[in-house]
XYZ file of C-alpha atoms in Angstrom:
247
model
C 137.441 11.665 49.346
C 133.928 11.204 47.932
C 132.398 12.500 51.101
C 134.613 15.581 50.990
C 133.646 16.285 47.383
C 129.933 16.035 48.161
C 130.343 18.346 51.109
C 132.011 21.019 48.947
C 129.276 20.807 46.280
C 126.601 21.194 48.922
C 128.315 24.230 50.444
C 128.653 25.921 47.022
C 124.999 25.302 46.213
C 123.968 26.812 49.562
C 126.083 29.901 48.975
C 124.586 30.450 45.479
C 121.053 30.053 46.833
C 121.836 32.586 49.568
C 123.011 35.193 47.021
C 120.094 34.735 44.576
C 117.277 34.580 47.113
C 117.077 38.383 47.889
C 117.025 39.332 44.202
C 114.222 36.899 43.429
C 112.242 38.085 46.445
C 112.629 41.753 45.427
C 111.487 41.001 41.896
C 108.501 39.094 43.135
C 107.549 41.820 45.615
C 107.850 44.624 42.966
C 105.728 42.729 40.478
C 103.111 42.085 43.155
C 103.001 45.742 44.222
C 102.741 46.944 40.636
C 99.865 44.605 39.941
C 98.129 45.648 43.169
C 98.520 49.401 42.422
C 97.261 48.941 38.862
C 94.237 47.007 40.082
C 93.467 49.617 42.761
C 93.828 52.523 40.314
C 91.462 50.870 37.865
C 89.010 50.186 40.657
C 89.121 53.846 41.793
C 88.886 55.196 38.290
C 85.975 53.114 37.213
C 83.194 55.000 39.071
C 84.597 58.377 38.085
C 84.699 57.399 34.423
C 81.202 56.087 34.618
C 79.935 59.257 36.235
C 81.816 61.474 33.728
C 80.166 59.559 30.985
C 76.814 60.677 32.379
C 77.758 64.308 33.212
C 80.166 66.738 31.451
C 81.079 68.660 34.653
C 82.888 67.036 37.623
C 81.205 66.595 40.961
C 82.138 68.763 43.955
C 83.868 65.929 45.820
C 86.051 65.291 42.782
C 87.630 68.762 43.070
C 89.258 68.146 46.437
C 88.578 69.824 49.773
C 85.791 72.415 49.977
C 86.673 75.882 51.370
C 84.236 76.800 54.127
C 85.702 80.335 54.544
C 83.124 82.051 52.350
C 80.242 80.632 54.360
C 81.930 81.393 57.683
C 82.863 85.025 56.846
C 79.780 85.975 54.861
C 77.730 88.828 56.259
C 74.149 87.770 56.730
C 72.055 90.725 55.534
C 69.034 89.555 57.471
C 70.592 88.437 60.749
C 73.305 91.158 60.887
C 72.007 94.371 59.260
C 74.246 96.544 61.465
C 77.405 95.131 59.871
C 76.161 96.082 56.415
C 75.350 99.612 57.588
C 78.788 99.927 59.186
C 80.457 98.796 55.952
C 78.513 101.357 53.911
C 79.379 104.057 56.441
C 83.083 103.283 56.282
C 83.119 103.251 52.479
C 81.275 106.556 52.313
C 83.626 108.138 54.850
C 86.737 107.018 52.968
C 85.378 108.323 49.680
C 84.495 111.667 51.260
C 88.017 111.944 52.696
C 89.547 111.222 49.277
C 87.318 113.818 47.597
C 88.132 116.469 50.216
C 91.860 115.848 49.891
C 91.697 116.083 46.105
C 89.743 119.355 46.342
C 92.295 120.884 48.711
C 95.179 119.879 46.432
C 93.464 121.380 43.368
C 92.713 124.646 45.200
C 96.308 124.953 46.399
C 97.670 124.218 42.928
C 95.449 126.817 41.275
C 96.223 129.432 43.935
C 99.957 128.838 43.498
C 99.604 129.749 39.814
C 97.907 133.061 40.605
C 99.995 136.199 40.832
C 100.978 137.307 44.317
C 100.196 140.738 45.738
C 103.652 142.161 45.048
C 103.536 140.942 41.460
C 100.130 142.524 40.956
C 101.462 145.768 42.424
C 104.275 145.784 39.859
C 101.848 145.135 37.001
C 100.826 148.794 36.918
C 102.615 152.026 37.730
C 101.414 155.616 38.059
C 103.498 158.584 36.897
C 103.185 162.337 37.389
C 103.514 164.368 34.174
C 103.321 167.837 35.669
C 107.098 168.268 35.877
C 107.834 167.361 32.233
C 108.504 170.468 30.184
C 107.220 170.878 26.651
C 109.567 169.240 24.151
C 111.216 167.029 26.801
C 111.249 163.267 27.160
C 111.636 161.245 30.356
C 112.350 157.551 30.758
C 110.469 155.559 33.421
C 110.462 151.857 34.280
C 107.442 149.564 34.023
C 107.678 145.773 34.475
C 111.424 146.034 34.071
C 111.107 147.768 30.684
C 111.950 151.389 29.783
C 109.021 153.604 28.860
C 109.449 156.931 27.025
C 107.017 159.722 27.940
C 107.306 162.746 25.634
C 105.629 166.127 26.086
C 105.296 167.169 22.453
C 105.239 170.675 21.054
C 102.584 172.025 18.728
C 104.977 171.909 15.764
C 105.753 168.219 16.442
C 102.049 167.377 16.598
C 101.268 169.184 13.323
C 104.290 167.620 11.618
C 103.356 164.067 12.591
C 99.689 164.425 11.726
C 100.591 165.625 8.213
C 102.780 162.603 7.335
C 101.166 160.590 4.481
C 100.556 156.907 5.060
C 102.482 155.812 1.980
C 105.633 157.280 3.545
C 105.411 154.934 6.534
C 106.708 151.374 6.746
C 104.380 150.421 9.596
C 101.347 152.520 8.737
C 99.706 154.099 11.787
C 98.227 157.545 12.136
C 99.397 159.849 14.894
C 95.873 160.036 16.307
C 95.788 156.243 16.780
C 98.991 156.320 18.816
C 98.018 158.919 21.419
C 95.220 159.529 23.903
C 96.084 163.198 24.100
C 98.023 164.806 21.205
C 100.566 166.513 23.465
C 101.539 163.293 25.283
C 103.231 160.305 23.635
C 103.875 157.124 25.662
C 105.903 154.323 24.015
C 108.060 151.404 25.104
C 111.738 152.268 24.833
C 112.709 149.067 23.021
C 113.812 149.020 19.392
C 111.667 146.685 17.325
C 114.717 145.426 15.436
C 116.785 143.585 18.047
C 115.563 145.007 21.343
C 118.092 147.797 21.933
C 117.190 151.008 23.812
C 117.050 153.983 21.420
C 118.387 157.458 22.252
C 115.751 160.156 22.835
C 115.667 163.454 20.909
C 118.050 162.085 18.286
C 118.037 160.852 14.719
C 116.987 162.432 11.443
C 113.406 162.970 12.654
C 114.271 164.313 16.122
C 112.445 161.409 17.758
C 114.548 158.391 18.704
C 117.652 156.853 17.198
C 118.971 153.346 17.769
C 122.764 153.405 17.361
C 123.063 149.627 17.232
C 121.847 149.280 13.627
C 120.744 152.796 12.673
C 116.967 152.804 13.081
C 115.315 156.266 13.081
C 111.912 156.979 14.700
C 109.896 160.197 14.510
C 108.244 162.031 17.414
C 105.245 159.721 17.068
C 107.466 156.670 17.642
C 107.008 155.439 14.063
C 109.875 153.830 12.176
C 111.043 156.054 9.315
C 114.485 154.736 8.412
C 116.685 151.746 9.213
C 116.210 147.977 9.639
C 113.497 148.069 12.342
C 110.282 146.577 10.889
C 107.696 148.061 13.283
C 106.881 151.218 15.199
C 107.696 151.568 18.874
C 105.075 149.699 20.898
C 102.374 151.603 22.786
C 101.875 150.145 26.294
C 98.402 150.047 27.877
C 97.865 153.255 29.837
C 95.192 155.737 30.825
C 94.939 159.180 32.373
C 93.825 159.071 35.990
C 94.076 162.871 36.347
C 94.933 165.756 34.075
C 98.669 165.273 34.627
C 98.844 161.648 35.822
C 98.847 158.400 33.900
C 98.560 154.776 34.973
C 100.608 152.407 32.843
C 99.527 148.785 32.883
């Protein structure tokens, strides 16, 4: 019985030692590695700290690997002058191409803003006055607007030239509104709201706007009604005795 009891105690002690041995070995190994790493780190750091104490900037080898690409790809101006000339040539060519393209774009943009030939042709119009009888008014079209051309009588000319300025709302003399006294050229648009007046009508036998009751005399001047201004005189000139160019 005593021998059996001793055998059991021995077996239990062996089992406990078997379980605790790996843990103790791991602890011992970790402590040893930590001490070794700490000692190595201090040994590596010591020269760097000593050198930093002497100099404020780090040395080149302390910054890691050195890039040799700059030295390898650098163009040697003495040994390879043709590469420098080629680079300058390419840069100059690219800049010239950019400048030429920009010039072409600017020229095209400016030319697109200019009036075309058909638009310029419509900017002026020539009319023959030889078929207009005295005392008659014709309506022509210029730039999409109606233009009244009146062949005035002698009585109409004398009547309009004798009107005093204080009787006019928009004060203009008859002489200032005509190039030749017998011919009156005005835009056929009422200065009130843009209606087209009726020729040879109204209280002054000139033009009458039925929309709001504006009356114009045979000089195209406003005499009665809500219109604030006289009928507009377009730019025109006589190219011949009986021909005018409007515009």
